[in-house]
Amino acid sequence: SETTPFQEDVKNQIRTLDTKCQEILGLFYWKRFSMEAIANEMGFKNEQVARNRKSKCLKILRDKIKPIKK
């Protein structure tokens, strides 16, 4: 299906995130990994560390997207 200009902008902003953030978000949203599986895959101490890192990555992404939405 076709993507909107906004969706393209979001994709471009995802590409500007550091590699770990791209990997976490990819594993969670596209590959549907659980937080426990992400922690194991990425070598985090536990699920909570993975959850915290995902949260930080989403905050960074939201901050990058805010100016685009206006």
PDB file with SEQRES, HELIX, SHEET and CRYST1 records, atoms N, CA, C and O in Angstrom:
SEQRES   1 A   70  SER GLU THR THR PRO PHE GLN GLU ASP VAL LYS ASN GLN          
SEQRES   2 A   70  ILE ARG THR LEU ASP THR LYS CYS GLN GLU ILE LEU GLY          
SEQRES   3 A   70  LEU PHE TYR TRP LYS ARG PHE SER MET GLU ALA ILE ALA          
SEQRES   4 A   70  ASN GLU MET GLY PHE LYS ASN GLU GLN VAL ALA ARG ASN          
SEQRES   5 A   70  ARG LYS SER LYS CYS LEU LYS ILE LEU ARG ASP LYS ILE          
SEQRES   6 A   70  LYS PRO ILE LYS LYS                                          
HELIX    1 AA1 PRO A    5  THR A   16  1                                  12    
HELIX    2 AA2 THR A   19  LEU A   25  1                                   7    
HELIX    3 AA3 GLY A   26  TRP A   30  3                                   5    
HELIX    4 AA4 MET A   35  MET A   42  1                                   8    
HELIX    5 AA5 GLU A   47  LYS A   69  1                                  23    
CRYST1    1.000    1.000    1.000  90.00  90.00  90.00 P 1           1          
ATOM      1  N   SER A   1       0.837  -1.187   0.000  1.00  0.00           N  
ATOM      2  CA  SER A   1       0.000   0.000   0.000  1.00  0.00           C  
ATOM      3  C   SER A   1       0.881   1.248   0.000  1.00  0.00           C  
ATOM      4  O   SER A   1       2.052   1.202   0.375  1.00  0.00           O  
ATOM      5  N   GLU A   2       0.305   2.333  -0.418  1.00  0.00           N  
ATOM      6  CA  GLU A   2       1.039   3.588  -0.478  1.00  0.00           C  
ATOM      7  C   GLU A   2       1.200   4.202   0.903  1.00  0.00           C  
ATOM      8  O   GLU A   2       0.349   4.051   1.779  1.00  0.00           O  
ATOM      9  N   THR A   3       2.309   4.894   1.069  1.00  0.00           N  
ATOM     10  CA  THR A   3       2.534   5.586   2.333  1.00  0.00           C  
ATOM     11  C   THR A   3       2.283   7.078   2.142  1.00  0.00           C  
ATOM     12  O   THR A   3       2.466   7.622   1.054  1.00  0.00           O  
ATOM     13  N   THR A   4       1.868   7.713   3.206  1.00  0.00           N  
ATOM     14  CA  THR A   4       1.617   9.159   3.158  1.00  0.00           C  
ATOM     15  C   THR A   4       2.949   9.889   3.342  1.00  0.00           C  
ATOM     16  O   THR A   4       3.932   9.292   3.782  1.00  0.00           O  
ATOM     17  N   PRO A   5       2.979  11.170   3.006  1.00  0.00           N  
ATOM     18  CA  PRO A   5       4.209  11.947   3.254  1.00  0.00           C  
ATOM     19  C   PRO A   5       4.609  11.922   4.735  1.00  0.00           C  
ATOM     20  O   PRO A   5       5.794  11.854   5.064  1.00  0.00           O  
ATOM     21  N   PHE A   6       3.608  11.978   5.622  1.00  0.00           N  
ATOM     22  CA  PHE A   6       3.933  11.931   7.054  1.00  0.00           C  
ATOM     23  C   PHE A   6       4.589  10.602   7.416  1.00  0.00           C  
ATOM     24  O   PHE A   6       5.566  10.580   8.165  1.00  0.00           O  
ATOM     25  N   GLN A   7       4.061   9.488   6.892  1.00  0.00           N  
ATOM     26  CA  GLN A   7       4.655   8.176   7.164  1.00  0.00           C  
ATOM     27  C   GLN A   7       6.089   8.117   6.644  1.00  0.00           C  
ATOM     28  O   GLN A   7       6.956   7.529   7.290  1.00  0.00           O  
ATOM     29  N   GLU A   8       6.340   8.706   5.508  1.00  0.00           N  
ATOM     30  CA  GLU A   8       7.700   8.752   4.964  1.00  0.00           C  
ATOM     31  C   GLU A   8       8.616   9.561   5.882  1.00  0.00           C  
ATOM     32  O   GLU A   8       9.762   9.178   6.119  1.00  0.00           O  
ATOM     33  N   ASP A   9       8.103  10.683   6.397  1.00  0.00           N  
ATOM     34  CA  ASP A   9       8.881  11.500   7.329  1.00  0.00           C  
ATOM     35  C   ASP A   9       9.212  10.702   8.596  1.00  0.00           C  
ATOM     36  O   ASP A   9      10.330  10.782   9.104  1.00  0.00           O  
ATOM     37  N   VAL A  10       8.248   9.940   9.101  1.00  0.00           N  
ATOM     38  CA  VAL A  10       8.484   9.124  10.297  1.00  0.00           C  
ATOM     39  C   VAL A  10       9.554   8.077  10.003  1.00  0.00           C  
ATOM     40  O   VAL A  10      10.466   7.880  10.807  1.00  0.00           O  
ATOM     41  N   LYS A  11       9.450   7.407   8.861  1.00  0.00           N  
ATOM     42  CA  LYS A  11      10.471   6.419   8.480  1.00  0.00           C  
ATOM     43  C   LYS A  11      11.853   7.049   8.439  1.00  0.00           C  
ATOM     44  O   LYS A  11      12.828   6.467   8.915  1.00  0.00           O  
ATOM     45  N   ASN A  12      11.929   8.254   7.861  1.00  0.00           N  
ATOM     46  CA  ASN A  12      13.217   8.944   7.787  1.00  0.00           C  
ATOM     47  C   ASN A  12      13.748   9.283   9.175  1.00  0.00           C  
ATOM     48  O   ASN A  12      14.952   9.197   9.414  1.00  0.00           O  
ATOM     49  N   GLN A  13      12.870   9.664  10.085  1.00  0.00           N  
ATOM     50  CA  GLN A  13      13.298   9.981  11.444  1.00  0.00           C  
ATOM     51  C   GLN A  13      13.752   8.724  12.189  1.00  0.00           C  
ATOM     52  O   GLN A  13      14.687   8.782  12.988  1.00  0.00           O  
ATOM     53  N   ILE A  14      13.108   7.607  11.936  1.00  0.00           N  
ATOM     54  CA  ILE A  14      13.537   6.343  12.549  1.00  0.00           C  
ATOM     55  C   ILE A  14      14.964   6.027  12.112  1.00  0.00           C  
ATOM     56  O   ILE A  14      15.770   5.547  12.909  1.00  0.00           O  
ATOM     57  N   ARG A  15      15.271   6.294  10.861  1.00  0.00           N  
ATOM     58  CA  ARG A  15      16.621   6.030  10.338  1.00  0.00           C  
ATOM     59  C   ARG A  15      17.691   6.901  11.005  1.00  0.00           C  
ATOM     60  O   ARG A  15      18.875   6.564  10.970  1.00  0.00           O  
ATOM     61  N   THR A  16      17.273   8.028  11.616  1.00  0.00           N  
ATOM     62  CA  THR A  16      18.250   8.896  12.273  1.00  0.00           C  
ATOM     63  C   THR A  16      18.539   8.457  13.713  1.00  0.00           C  
ATOM     64  O   THR A  16      19.468   8.961  14.343  1.00  0.00           O  
ATOM     65  N   LEU A  17      17.740   7.519  14.228  1.00  0.00           N  
ATOM     66  CA  LEU A  17      17.972   7.015  15.588  1.00  0.00           C  
ATOM     67  C   LEU A  17      19.234   6.164  15.606  1.00  0.00           C  
ATOM     68  O   LEU A  17      19.662   5.653  14.571  1.00  0.00           O  
ATOM     69  N   ASP A  18      19.827   6.016  16.782  1.00  0.00           N  
ATOM     70  CA  ASP A  18      20.998   5.143  16.872  1.00  0.00           C  
ATOM     71  C   ASP A  18      20.593   3.695  16.581  1.00  0.00           C  
ATOM     72  O   ASP A  18      19.416   3.338  16.643  1.00  0.00           O  
ATOM     73  N   THR A  19      21.576   2.889  16.268  1.00  0.00           N  
ATOM     74  CA  THR A  19      21.347   1.516  15.837  1.00  0.00           C  
ATOM     75  C   THR A  19      20.565   0.708  16.863  1.00  0.00           C  
ATOM     76  O   THR A  19      19.674  -0.057  16.494  1.00  0.00           O  
ATOM     77  N   LYS A  20      20.880   0.864  18.140  1.00  0.00           N  
ATOM     78  CA  LYS A  20      20.172   0.104  19.184  1.00  0.00           C  
ATOM     79  C   LYS A  20      18.694   0.464  19.221  1.00  0.00           C  
ATOM     80  O   LYS A  20      17.845  -0.417  19.356  1.00  0.00           O  
ATOM     81  N   CYS A  21      18.381   1.744  19.102  1.00  0.00           N  
ATOM     82  CA  CYS A  21      16.968   2.159  19.092  1.00  0.00           C  
ATOM     83  C   CYS A  21      16.260   1.589  17.870  1.00  0.00           C  
ATOM     84  O   CYS A  21      15.140   1.089  17.978  1.00  0.00           O  
ATOM     85  N   GLN A  22      16.895   1.660  16.725  1.00  0.00           N  
ATOM     86  CA  GLN A  22      16.281   1.097  15.516  1.00  0.00           C  
ATOM     87  C   GLN A  22      16.015  -0.392  15.700  1.00  0.00           C  
ATOM     88  O   GLN A  22      14.967  -0.898  15.302  1.00  0.00           O  
ATOM     89  N   GLU A  23      16.975  -1.090  16.308  1.00  0.00           N  
ATOM     90  CA  GLU A  23      16.825  -2.532  16.500  1.00  0.00           C  
ATOM     91  C   GLU A  23      15.697  -2.849  17.488  1.00  0.00           C  
ATOM     92  O   GLU A  23      14.868  -3.722  17.231  1.00  0.00           O  
ATOM     93  N   ILE A  24      15.673  -2.141  18.609  1.00  0.00           N  
ATOM     94  CA  ILE A  24      14.626  -2.372  19.617  1.00  0.00           C  
ATOM     95  C   ILE A  24      13.241  -2.131  19.019  1.00  0.00           C  
ATOM     96  O   ILE A  24      12.345  -2.964  19.155  1.00  0.00           O  
ATOM     97  N   LEU A  25      13.076  -1.003  18.365  1.00  0.00           N  
ATOM     98  CA  LEU A  25      11.771  -0.682  17.796  1.00  0.00           C  
ATOM     99  C   LEU A  25      11.399  -1.667  16.694  1.00  0.00           C  
ATOM    100  O   LEU A  25      10.237  -2.053  16.575  1.00  0.00           O  
ATOM    101  N   GLY A  26      12.363  -2.071  15.901  1.00  0.00           N  
ATOM    102  CA  GLY A  26      12.112  -3.054  14.850  1.00  0.00           C  
ATOM    103  C   GLY A  26      11.691  -4.400  15.416  1.00  0.00           C  
ATOM    104  O   GLY A  26      10.747  -5.023  14.931  1.00  0.00           O  
ATOM    105  N   LEU A  27      12.404  -4.841  16.448  1.00  0.00           N  
ATOM    106  CA  LEU A  27      12.061  -6.119  17.062  1.00  0.00           C  
ATOM    107  C   LEU A  27      10.666  -6.076  17.686  1.00  0.00           C  
ATOM    108  O   LEU A  27       9.902  -7.036  17.587  1.00  0.00           O  
ATOM    109  N   PHE A  28      10.347  -4.958  18.325  1.00  0.00           N  
ATOM    110  CA  PHE A  28       9.064  -4.870  19.025  1.00  0.00           C  
ATOM    111  C   PHE A  28       7.889  -4.660  18.066  1.00  0.00           C  
ATOM    112  O   PHE A  28       6.897  -5.386  18.133  1.00  0.00           O  
ATOM    113  N   TYR A  29       7.998  -3.672  17.179  1.00  0.00           N  
ATOM    114  CA  TYR A  29       6.854  -3.306  16.350  1.00  0.00           C  
ATOM    115  C   TYR A  29       6.731  -4.110  15.065  1.00  0.00           C  
ATOM    116  O   TYR A  29       5.615  -4.389  14.625  1.00  0.00           O  
ATOM    117  N   TRP A  30       7.840  -4.488  14.453  1.00  0.00           N  
ATOM    118  CA  TRP A  30       7.747  -5.197  13.177  1.00  0.00           C  
ATOM    119  C   TRP A  30       7.862  -6.708  13.332  1.00  0.00           C  
ATOM    120  O   TRP A  30       7.156  -7.458  12.659  1.00  0.00           O  
ATOM    121  N   LYS A  31       8.737  -7.151  14.206  1.00  0.00           N  
ATOM    122  CA  LYS A  31       8.888  -8.592  14.387  1.00  0.00           C  
ATOM    123  C   LYS A  31       8.052  -9.133  15.539  1.00  0.00           C  
ATOM    124  O   LYS A  31       7.985 -10.344  15.749  1.00  0.00           O  
ATOM    125  N   ARG A  32       7.409  -8.224  16.292  1.00  0.00           N  
ATOM    126  CA  ARG A  32       6.499  -8.599  17.384  1.00  0.00           C  
ATOM    127  C   ARG A  32       7.163  -9.416  18.497  1.00  0.00           C  
ATOM    128  O   ARG A  32       6.539 -10.301  19.083  1.00  0.00           O  
ATOM    129  N   PHE A  33       8.445  -9.109  18.785  1.00  0.00           N  
ATOM    130  CA  PHE A  33       9.139  -9.771  19.895  1.00  0.00           C  
ATOM    131  C   PHE A  33       8.565  -9.260  21.210  1.00  0.00           C  
ATOM    132  O   PHE A  33       8.148  -8.105  21.303  1.00  0.00           O  
ATOM    133  N   SER A  34       8.545 -10.103  22.209  1.00  0.00           N  
ATOM    134  CA  SER A  34       8.167  -9.669  23.561  1.00  0.00           C  
ATOM    135  C   SER A  34       9.344  -8.891  24.145  1.00  0.00           C  
ATOM    136  O   SER A  34      10.457  -8.949  23.621  1.00  0.00           O  
ATOM    137  N   MET A  35       9.094  -8.172  25.219  1.00  0.00           N  
ATOM    138  CA  MET A  35      10.191  -7.427  25.865  1.00  0.00           C  
ATOM    139  C   MET A  35      11.230  -8.395  26.413  1.00  0.00           C  
ATOM    140  O   MET A  35      12.427  -8.106  26.384  1.00  0.00           O  
ATOM    141  N   GLU A  36      10.784  -9.535  26.909  1.00  0.00           N  
ATOM    142  CA  GLU A  36      11.720 -10.543  27.407  1.00  0.00           C  
ATOM    143  C   GLU A  36      12.605 -11.053  26.267  1.00  0.00           C  
ATOM    144  O   GLU A  36      13.811 -11.222  26.447  1.00  0.00           O  
ATOM    145  N   ALA A  37      12.016 -11.298  25.102  1.00  0.00           N  
ATOM    146  CA  ALA A  37      12.787 -11.772  23.952  1.00  0.00           C  
ATOM    147  C   ALA A  37      13.769 -10.700  23.475  1.00  0.00           C  
ATOM    148  O   ALA A  37      14.889 -11.020  23.077  1.00  0.00           O  
ATOM    149  N   ILE A  38      13.359  -9.445  23.513  1.00  0.00           N  
ATOM    150  CA  ILE A  38      14.252  -8.345  23.120  1.00  0.00           C  
ATOM    151  C   ILE A  38      15.434  -8.270  24.087  1.00  0.00           C  
ATOM    152  O   ILE A  38      16.579  -8.104  23.665  1.00  0.00           O  
ATOM    153  N   ALA A  39      15.152  -8.392  25.382  1.00  0.00           N  
ATOM    154  CA  ALA A  39      16.231  -8.361  26.383  1.00  0.00           C  
ATOM    155  C   ALA A  39      17.232  -9.479  26.106  1.00  0.00           C  
ATOM    156  O   ALA A  39      18.442  -9.256  26.155  1.00  0.00           O  
ATOM    157  N   ASN A  40      16.737 -10.668  25.818  1.00  0.00           N  
ATOM    158  CA  ASN A  40      17.622 -11.795  25.517  1.00  0.00           C  
ATOM    159  C   ASN A  40      18.404 -11.564  24.230  1.00  0.00           C  
ATOM    160  O   ASN A  40      19.613 -11.787  24.182  1.00  0.00           O  
ATOM    161  N   GLU A  41      17.717 -11.121  23.201  1.00  0.00           N  
ATOM    162  CA  GLU A  41      18.329 -10.902  21.884  1.00  0.00           C  
ATOM    163  C   GLU A  41      19.438  -9.850  21.947  1.00  0.00           C  
ATOM    164  O   GLU A  41      20.477  -9.992  21.303  1.00  0.00           O  
ATOM    165  N   MET A  42      19.206  -8.795  22.729  1.00  0.00           N  
ATOM    166  CA  MET A  42      20.142  -7.676  22.759  1.00  0.00           C  
ATOM    167  C   MET A  42      21.113  -7.727  23.929  1.00  0.00           C  
ATOM    168  O   MET A  42      21.972  -6.856  24.065  1.00  0.00           O  
ATOM    169  N   GLY A  43      20.980  -8.732  24.761  1.00  0.00           N  
ATOM    170  CA  GLY A  43      21.924  -8.886  25.867  1.00  0.00           C  
ATOM    171  C   GLY A  43      21.694  -7.946  27.032  1.00  0.00           C  
ATOM    172  O   GLY A  43      22.623  -7.654  27.785  1.00  0.00           O  
ATOM    173  N   PHE A  44      20.465  -7.467  27.191  1.00  0.00           N  
ATOM    174  CA  PHE A  44      20.153  -6.623  28.336  1.00  0.00           C  
ATOM    175  C   PHE A  44      20.027  -7.494  29.580  1.00  0.00           C  
ATOM    176  O   PHE A  44      19.764  -8.693  29.492  1.00  0.00           O  
ATOM    177  N   LYS A  45      20.220  -6.869  30.744  1.00  0.00           N  
ATOM    178  CA  LYS A  45      20.182  -7.590  32.020  1.00  0.00           C  
ATOM    179  C   LYS A  45      18.833  -8.271  32.254  1.00  0.00           C  
ATOM    180  O   LYS A  45      18.770  -9.411  32.714  1.00  0.00           O  
ATOM    181  N   ASN A  46      17.756  -7.550  31.926  1.00  0.00           N  
ATOM    182  CA  ASN A  46      16.417  -8.114  32.117  1.00  0.00           C  
ATOM    183  C   ASN A  46      15.405  -7.367  31.265  1.00  0.00           C  
ATOM    184  O   ASN A  46      15.739  -6.425  30.547  1.00  0.00           O  
ATOM    185  N   GLU A  47      14.165  -7.811  31.364  1.00  0.00           N  
ATOM    186  CA  GLU A  47      13.069  -7.239  30.585  1.00  0.00           C  
ATOM    187  C   GLU A  47      12.860  -5.756  30.892  1.00  0.00           C  
ATOM    188  O   GLU A  47      12.554  -4.976  29.990  1.00  0.00           O  
ATOM    189  N   GLN A  48      13.021  -5.365  32.146  1.00  0.00           N  
ATOM    190  CA  GLN A  48      12.798  -3.966  32.523  1.00  0.00           C  
ATOM    191  C   GLN A  48      13.801  -3.041  31.855  1.00  0.00           C  
ATOM    192  O   GLN A  48      13.446  -1.926  31.473  1.00  0.00           O  
ATOM    193  N   VAL A  49      15.041  -3.476  31.707  1.00  0.00           N  
ATOM    194  CA  VAL A  49      16.052  -2.668  31.020  1.00  0.00           C  
ATOM    195  C   VAL A  49      15.628  -2.453  29.566  1.00  0.00           C  
ATOM    196  O   VAL A  49      15.736  -1.344  29.044  1.00  0.00           O  
ATOM    197  N   ALA A  50      15.148  -3.506  28.919  1.00  0.00           N  
ATOM    198  CA  ALA A  50      14.677  -3.400  27.537  1.00  0.00           C  
ATOM    199  C   ALA A  50      13.485  -2.443  27.460  1.00  0.00           C  
ATOM    200  O   ALA A  50      13.404  -1.614  26.554  1.00  0.00           O  
ATOM    201  N   ARG A  51      12.570  -2.562  28.408  1.00  0.00           N  
ATOM    202  CA  ARG A  51      11.386  -1.699  28.449  1.00  0.00           C  
ATOM    203  C   ARG A  51      11.795  -0.230  28.608  1.00  0.00           C  
ATOM    204  O   ARG A  51      11.257   0.645  27.929  1.00  0.00           O  
ATOM    205  N   ASN A  52      12.749   0.035  29.508  1.00  0.00           N  
ATOM    206  CA  ASN A  52      13.216   1.411  29.730  1.00  0.00           C  
ATOM    207  C   ASN A  52      13.882   1.966  28.478  1.00  0.00           C  
ATOM    208  O   ASN A  52      13.660   3.120  28.110  1.00  0.00           O  
ATOM    209  N   ARG A  53      14.696   1.149  27.830  1.00  0.00           N  
ATOM    210  CA  ARG A  53      15.392   1.611  26.624  1.00  0.00           C  
ATOM    211  C   ARG A  53      14.390   1.898  25.498  1.00  0.00           C  
ATOM    212  O   ARG A  53      14.525   2.893  24.785  1.00  0.00           O  
ATOM    213  N   LYS A  54      13.393   1.034  25.340  1.00  0.00           N  
ATOM    214  CA  LYS A  54      12.361   1.256  24.322  1.00  0.00           C  
ATOM    215  C   LYS A  54      11.627   2.563  24.600  1.00  0.00           C  
ATOM    216  O   LYS A  54      11.347   3.328  23.677  1.00  0.00           O  
ATOM    217  N   SER A  55      11.318   2.819  25.856  1.00  0.00           N  
ATOM    218  CA  SER A  55      10.633   4.044  26.238  1.00  0.00           C  
ATOM    219  C   SER A  55      11.467   5.275  25.871  1.00  0.00           C  
ATOM    220  O   SER A  55      10.938   6.250  25.336  1.00  0.00           O  
ATOM    221  N   LYS A  56      12.755   5.226  26.157  1.00  0.00           N  
ATOM    222  CA  LYS A  56      13.646   6.351  25.814  1.00  0.00           C  
ATOM    223  C   LYS A  56      13.715   6.548  24.308  1.00  0.00           C  
ATOM    224  O   LYS A  56      13.708   7.680  23.825  1.00  0.00           O  
ATOM    225  N   CYS A  57      13.780   5.450  23.567  1.00  0.00           N  
ATOM    226  CA  CYS A  57      13.832   5.533  22.100  1.00  0.00           C  
ATOM    227  C   CYS A  57      12.557   6.163  21.548  1.00  0.00           C  
ATOM    228  O   CYS A  57      12.619   6.993  20.641  1.00  0.00           O  
ATOM    229  N   LEU A  58      11.409   5.775  22.084  1.00  0.00           N  
ATOM    230  CA  LEU A  58      10.142   6.353  21.626  1.00  0.00           C  
ATOM    231  C   LEU A  58      10.051   7.840  21.951  1.00  0.00           C  
ATOM    232  O   LEU A  58       9.513   8.616  21.162  1.00  0.00           O  
ATOM    233  N   LYS A  59      10.574   8.240  23.106  1.00  0.00           N  
ATOM    234  CA  LYS A  59      10.566   9.659  23.464  1.00  0.00           C  
ATOM    235  C   LYS A  59      11.417  10.452  22.480  1.00  0.00           C  
ATOM    236  O   LYS A  59      11.018  11.525  22.027  1.00  0.00           O  
ATOM    237  N   ILE A  60      12.584   9.922  22.155  1.00  0.00           N  
ATOM    238  CA  ILE A  60      13.454  10.589  21.180  1.00  0.00           C  
ATOM    239  C   ILE A  60      12.740  10.708  19.837  1.00  0.00           C  
ATOM    240  O   ILE A  60      12.766  11.764  19.204  1.00  0.00           O  
ATOM    241  N   LEU A  61      12.105   9.624  19.408  1.00  0.00           N  
ATOM    242  CA  LEU A  61      11.402   9.632  18.127  1.00  0.00           C  
ATOM    243  C   LEU A  61      10.239  10.629  18.144  1.00  0.00           C  
ATOM    244  O   LEU A  61      10.050  11.374  17.183  1.00  0.00           O  
ATOM    245  N   ARG A  62       9.470  10.647  19.216  1.00  0.00           N  
ATOM    246  CA  ARG A  62       8.349  11.598  19.325  1.00  0.00           C  
ATOM    247  C   ARG A  62       8.848  13.040  19.257  1.00  0.00           C  
ATOM    248  O   ARG A  62       8.233  13.887  18.610  1.00  0.00           O  
ATOM    249  N   ASP A  63       9.970  13.311  19.932  1.00  0.00           N  
ATOM    250  CA  ASP A  63      10.534  14.670  19.917  1.00  0.00           C  
ATOM    251  C   ASP A  63      10.978  15.056  18.509  1.00  0.00           C  
ATOM    252  O   ASP A  63      10.890  16.225  18.133  1.00  0.00           O  
ATOM    253  N   LYS A  64      11.448  14.099  17.734  1.00  0.00           N  
ATOM    254  CA  LYS A  64      11.868  14.376  16.358  1.00  0.00           C  
ATOM    255  C   LYS A  64      10.665  14.602  15.457  1.00  0.00           C  
ATOM    256  O   LYS A  64      10.747  15.366  14.495  1.00  0.00           O  
ATOM    257  N   ILE A  65       9.552  13.948  15.757  1.00  0.00           N  
ATOM    258  CA  ILE A  65       8.361  14.020  14.906  1.00  0.00           C  
ATOM    259  C   ILE A  65       7.507  15.253  15.203  1.00  0.00           C  
ATOM    260  O   ILE A  65       6.811  15.749  14.317  1.00  0.00           O  
ATOM    261  N   LYS A  66       7.553  15.752  16.436  1.00  0.00           N  
ATOM    262  CA  LYS A  66       6.711  16.904  16.819  1.00  0.00           C  
ATOM    263  C   LYS A  66       6.782  18.060  15.818  1.00  0.00           C  
ATOM    264  O   LYS A  66       5.740  18.566  15.402  1.00  0.00           O  
ATOM    265  N   PRO A  67       7.986  18.492  15.419  1.00  0.00           N  
ATOM    266  CA  PRO A  67       8.032  19.613  14.463  1.00  0.00           C  
ATOM    267  C   PRO A  67       7.432  19.266  13.098  1.00  0.00           C  
ATOM    268  O   PRO A  67       6.956  20.157  12.394  1.00  0.00           O  
ATOM    269  N   ILE A  68       7.446  18.021  12.723  1.00  0.00           N  
ATOM    270  CA  ILE A  68       6.915  17.596  11.422  1.00  0.00           C  
ATOM    271  C   ILE A  68       5.393  17.684  11.421  1.00  0.00           C  
ATOM    272  O   ILE A  68       4.791  18.041  10.409  1.00  0.00           O  
ATOM    273  N   LYS A  69       4.767  17.358  12.556  1.00  0.00           N  
ATOM    274  CA  LYS A  69       3.302  17.333  12.647  1.00  0.00           C  
ATOM    275  C   LYS A  69       2.692  18.720  12.508  1.00  0.00           C  
ATOM    276  O   LYS A  69       1.541  18.845  12.090  1.00  0.00           O  
ATOM    277  N   LYS A  70       3.438  19.760  12.848  1.00  0.00           N  
ATOM    278  CA  LYS A  70       2.889  21.124  12.862  1.00  0.00           C  
ATOM    279  C   LYS A  70       2.678  21.670  11.470  1.00  0.00           C  
ATOM    280  O   LYS A  70       2.223  22.803  11.314  1.00  0.00           O  
TER     281      LYS A  70                                                      
END                                                                             
